[in-house]
Every structure is written in structure tokens, then in C-alpha cells.
């Protein structure tokens, strides 16, 4: 059972990208930003043709890897405050991804994004971290009923 936990953590990371995408879609619908999370992730691979399905695949890889990193980090830093730790690691990797987007595609393959797009993705990263922390608490680190 211990060997299944990193795989479960990766699955929880993949599942946590879905509320992130829903959040960015809602914010795009009300006029904030230009690209959803999945569209922006797909642009890393396709350069100038956004695709939700390709973005889901790229996002799943990144979200799963991030969740596995958080799972192994909890062995060193503890299991307390998982939601806050999820938010922190999500914002850190969100910043790294934004720098990657700016270096590879923004201004070259796609026009410069509005500032509201950065806020949209930062808010989405917070949603990813909250979801990941809650799912970790429920599925990975639940306390046994009987000791």
C-alpha cells in the first residue's frame, strides 16, 4: 500500500487541475484574461494553436509531477497545514510556468497577454493548491479509525 501512494498523489494532482481549469474558464467568461490554463499549457507544445485536449495532457503531467513532489516533501516538512503547503507549492510552480510561457511563446507565437491573464492564472494556482491540499488530507493522510 505504501508503494501506491505516489501514484495516488499523481492522480490527485491530475484531478486538481480540473477545478483550476474551471476557475480560469469562469474568469475568462466574465472577461478576465485571454487563455485558459489548458490552452496556455497546450501552447508550449503547439506554439500557436491552443487545444484543450493537448493542454489537459500537458497539465496532467505537470499537475501529477507537482503532486508527487509535494507528497515526498511532506515526509520532510510534515503533514500539517496541507492546504497552505499546497497553495505555496502551486504558486511557486505557477510562477515558474509563467516564466516558461513568457520565454517560449509569449510575444513570439502569441501576442502579449493582458495583465488580467496573470491574475487569472495566479488565482487558478491558488485553487489548484487548495484542491490538492484537501484531496491529500482526505485520500493520502487520513487518520485510521482504529489504532
PDB file of C-alpha atoms in Angstrom, residues 19-122:
ATOM      1  CA  UNK A  19     -11.017  22.939 -10.712  1.00  0.00           C
ATOM      2  CA  UNK A  20      -8.102  25.116 -11.868  1.00  0.00           C
ATOM      3  CA  UNK A  21      -9.343  24.928 -15.458  1.00  0.00           C
ATOM      4  CA  UNK A  22     -12.950  25.552 -14.422  1.00  0.00           C
ATOM      5  CA  UNK A  23     -11.844  28.627 -12.454  1.00  0.00           C
ATOM      6  CA  UNK A  24      -9.880  30.054 -15.370  1.00  0.00           C
ATOM      7  CA  UNK A  25     -12.802  29.348 -17.734  1.00  0.00           C
ATOM      8  CA  UNK A  26     -15.225  31.208 -15.455  1.00  0.00           C
ATOM      9  CA  UNK A  27     -12.833  34.155 -15.176  1.00  0.00           C
ATOM     10  CA  UNK A  28     -12.388  34.166 -18.965  1.00  0.00           C
ATOM     11  CA  UNK A  29     -16.154  34.127 -19.380  1.00  0.00           C
ATOM     12  CA  UNK A  30     -16.522  37.286 -17.288  1.00  0.00           C
ATOM     13  CA  UNK A  31     -13.780  38.989 -19.285  1.00  0.00           C
ATOM     14  CA  UNK A  32     -10.616  38.463 -17.267  1.00  0.00           C
ATOM     15  CA  UNK A  33      -7.714  37.083 -19.245  1.00  0.00           C
ATOM     16  CA  UNK A  34      -7.278  35.673 -22.699  1.00  0.00           C
ATOM     17  CA  UNK A  35      -6.312  31.992 -22.354  1.00  0.00           C
ATOM     18  CA  UNK A  36      -7.496  29.222 -20.067  1.00  0.00           C
ATOM     19  CA  UNK A  37      -4.994  27.071 -18.216  1.00  0.00           C
ATOM     20  CA  UNK A  38      -5.285  24.143 -20.614  1.00  0.00           C
ATOM     21  CA  UNK A  39      -5.000  26.404 -23.663  1.00  0.00           C
ATOM     22  CA  UNK A  40      -1.889  28.068 -22.302  1.00  0.00           C
ATOM     23  CA  UNK A  41      -0.290  24.720 -21.471  1.00  0.00           C
ATOM     24  CA  UNK A  42      -1.015  23.434 -24.966  1.00  0.00           C
ATOM     25  CA  UNK A  43       0.769  26.435 -26.471  1.00  0.00           C
ATOM     26  CA  UNK A  44       4.053  25.168 -25.017  1.00  0.00           C
ATOM     27  CA  UNK A  45       3.807  22.194 -27.361  1.00  0.00           C
ATOM     28  CA  UNK A  46       1.880  23.571 -30.325  1.00  0.00           C
ATOM     29  CA  UNK A  47       3.332  27.118 -30.352  1.00  0.00           C
ATOM     30  CA  UNK A  48       0.333  28.973 -31.796  1.00  0.00           C
ATOM     31  CA  UNK A  49      -2.612  26.555 -31.895  1.00  0.00           C
ATOM     32  CA  UNK A  50      -4.350  26.277 -28.499  1.00  0.00           C
ATOM     33  CA  UNK A  51      -6.013  22.921 -27.847  1.00  0.00           C
ATOM     34  CA  UNK A  52      -7.892  21.936 -24.707  1.00  0.00           C
ATOM     35  CA  UNK A  53      -7.124  18.225 -25.074  1.00  0.00           C
ATOM     36  CA  UNK A  54      -3.393  18.729 -25.589  1.00  0.00           C
ATOM     37  CA  UNK A  55      -3.450  21.223 -22.726  1.00  0.00           C
ATOM     38  CA  UNK A  56      -5.111  18.631 -20.497  1.00  0.00           C
ATOM     39  CA  UNK A  57      -2.321  16.159 -21.263  1.00  0.00           C
ATOM     40  CA  UNK A  58       0.443  18.694 -20.555  1.00  0.00           C
ATOM     41  CA  UNK A  59      -1.374  19.941 -17.468  1.00  0.00           C
ATOM     42  CA  UNK A  60      -1.832  16.385 -16.209  1.00  0.00           C
ATOM     43  CA  UNK A  61       1.882  15.733 -16.480  1.00  0.00           C
ATOM     44  CA  UNK A  62       2.750  18.948 -14.651  1.00  0.00           C
ATOM     45  CA  UNK A  63      -0.005  18.564 -12.026  1.00  0.00           C
ATOM     46  CA  UNK A  64       0.882  14.922 -11.372  1.00  0.00           C
ATOM     47  CA  UNK A  65       4.591  15.692 -11.036  1.00  0.00           C
ATOM     48  CA  UNK A  66       3.856  18.616  -8.727  1.00  0.00           C
ATOM     49  CA  UNK A  67       1.666  16.412  -6.529  1.00  0.00           C
ATOM     50  CA  UNK A  68       4.368  13.735  -6.281  1.00  0.00           C
ATOM     51  CA  UNK A  69       6.888  16.420  -5.298  1.00  0.00           C
ATOM     52  CA  UNK A  70       4.501  17.670  -2.607  1.00  0.00           C
ATOM     53  CA  UNK A  71       3.921  14.101  -1.397  1.00  0.00           C
ATOM     54  CA  UNK A  72       7.638  13.461  -0.912  1.00  0.00           C
ATOM     55  CA  UNK A  73       8.112  16.933   0.577  1.00  0.00           C
ATOM     56  CA  UNK A  74       5.533  16.169   3.258  1.00  0.00           C
ATOM     57  CA  UNK A  75       7.808  13.423   4.534  1.00  0.00           C
ATOM     58  CA  UNK A  76      10.400  16.121   5.329  1.00  0.00           C
ATOM     59  CA  UNK A  77       8.221  19.089   6.273  1.00  0.00           C
ATOM     60  CA  UNK A  78       5.303  17.292   7.896  1.00  0.00           C
ATOM     61  CA  UNK A  79       1.646  16.746   7.123  1.00  0.00           C
ATOM     62  CA  UNK A  80       0.241  19.743   8.989  1.00  0.00           C
ATOM     63  CA  UNK A  81      -1.329  22.630   7.050  1.00  0.00           C
ATOM     64  CA  UNK A  82      -1.530  20.691   3.789  1.00  0.00           C
ATOM     65  CA  UNK A  83      -3.771  23.284   2.160  1.00  0.00           C
ATOM     66  CA  UNK A  84      -1.288  26.094   2.839  1.00  0.00           C
ATOM     67  CA  UNK A  85       1.601  23.943   1.626  1.00  0.00           C
ATOM     68  CA  UNK A  86      -0.394  23.080  -1.489  1.00  0.00           C
ATOM     69  CA  UNK A  87      -1.050  26.757  -2.164  1.00  0.00           C
ATOM     70  CA  UNK A  88       2.606  27.660  -1.626  1.00  0.00           C
ATOM     71  CA  UNK A  89       3.999  24.980  -3.928  1.00  0.00           C
ATOM     72  CA  UNK A  90       1.304  25.706  -6.511  1.00  0.00           C
ATOM     73  CA  UNK A  91       2.121  29.425  -6.585  1.00  0.00           C
ATOM     74  CA  UNK A  92       5.844  28.679  -6.796  1.00  0.00           C
ATOM     75  CA  UNK A  93       5.427  26.345  -9.739  1.00  0.00           C
ATOM     76  CA  UNK A  94       2.843  28.701 -11.252  1.00  0.00           C
ATOM     77  CA  UNK A  95       5.496  31.402 -11.263  1.00  0.00           C
ATOM     78  CA  UNK A  96       7.973  29.025 -12.899  1.00  0.00           C
ATOM     79  CA  UNK A  97       5.392  28.119 -15.555  1.00  0.00           C
ATOM     80  CA  UNK A  98       4.612  31.783 -16.233  1.00  0.00           C
ATOM     81  CA  UNK A  99       8.313  32.475 -16.792  1.00  0.00           C
ATOM     82  CA  UNK A 100       8.433  29.458 -19.117  1.00  0.00           C
ATOM     83  CA  UNK A 101       5.393  30.763 -21.021  1.00  0.00           C
ATOM     84  CA  UNK A 102       6.934  34.217 -21.363  1.00  0.00           C
ATOM     85  CA  UNK A 103      10.278  32.824 -22.513  1.00  0.00           C
ATOM     86  CA  UNK A 104       8.927  30.350 -25.057  1.00  0.00           C
ATOM     87  CA  UNK A 105       5.659  31.571 -26.545  1.00  0.00           C
ATOM     88  CA  UNK A 106       4.547  34.989 -25.376  1.00  0.00           C
ATOM     89  CA  UNK A 107       5.442  37.717 -27.837  1.00  0.00           C
ATOM     90  CA  UNK A 108       6.833  35.158 -30.294  1.00  0.00           C
ATOM     91  CA  UNK A 109       3.977  32.805 -31.172  1.00  0.00           C
ATOM     92  CA  UNK A 110       1.121  34.650 -29.477  1.00  0.00           C
ATOM     93  CA  UNK A 111       0.635  38.347 -28.747  1.00  0.00           C
ATOM     94  CA  UNK A 112       1.409  39.661 -25.295  1.00  0.00           C
ATOM     95  CA  UNK A 113      -1.265  38.704 -22.793  1.00  0.00           C
ATOM     96  CA  UNK A 114      -3.132  41.299 -20.722  1.00  0.00           C
ATOM     97  CA  UNK A 115      -2.186  41.704 -17.062  1.00  0.00           C
ATOM     98  CA  UNK A 116      -5.522  40.260 -16.005  1.00  0.00           C
ATOM     99  CA  UNK A 117      -4.427  36.938 -17.527  1.00  0.00           C
ATOM    100  CA  UNK A 118      -1.615  36.701 -14.972  1.00  0.00           C
ATOM    101  CA  UNK A 119      -4.053  37.353 -12.126  1.00  0.00           C
ATOM    102  CA  UNK A 120      -6.423  34.753 -13.530  1.00  0.00           C
ATOM    103  CA  UNK A 121      -3.704  32.109 -13.559  1.00  0.00           C
ATOM    104  CA  UNK A 122      -2.426  33.080 -10.110  1.00  0.00           C
TER     105      UNK A 122
END
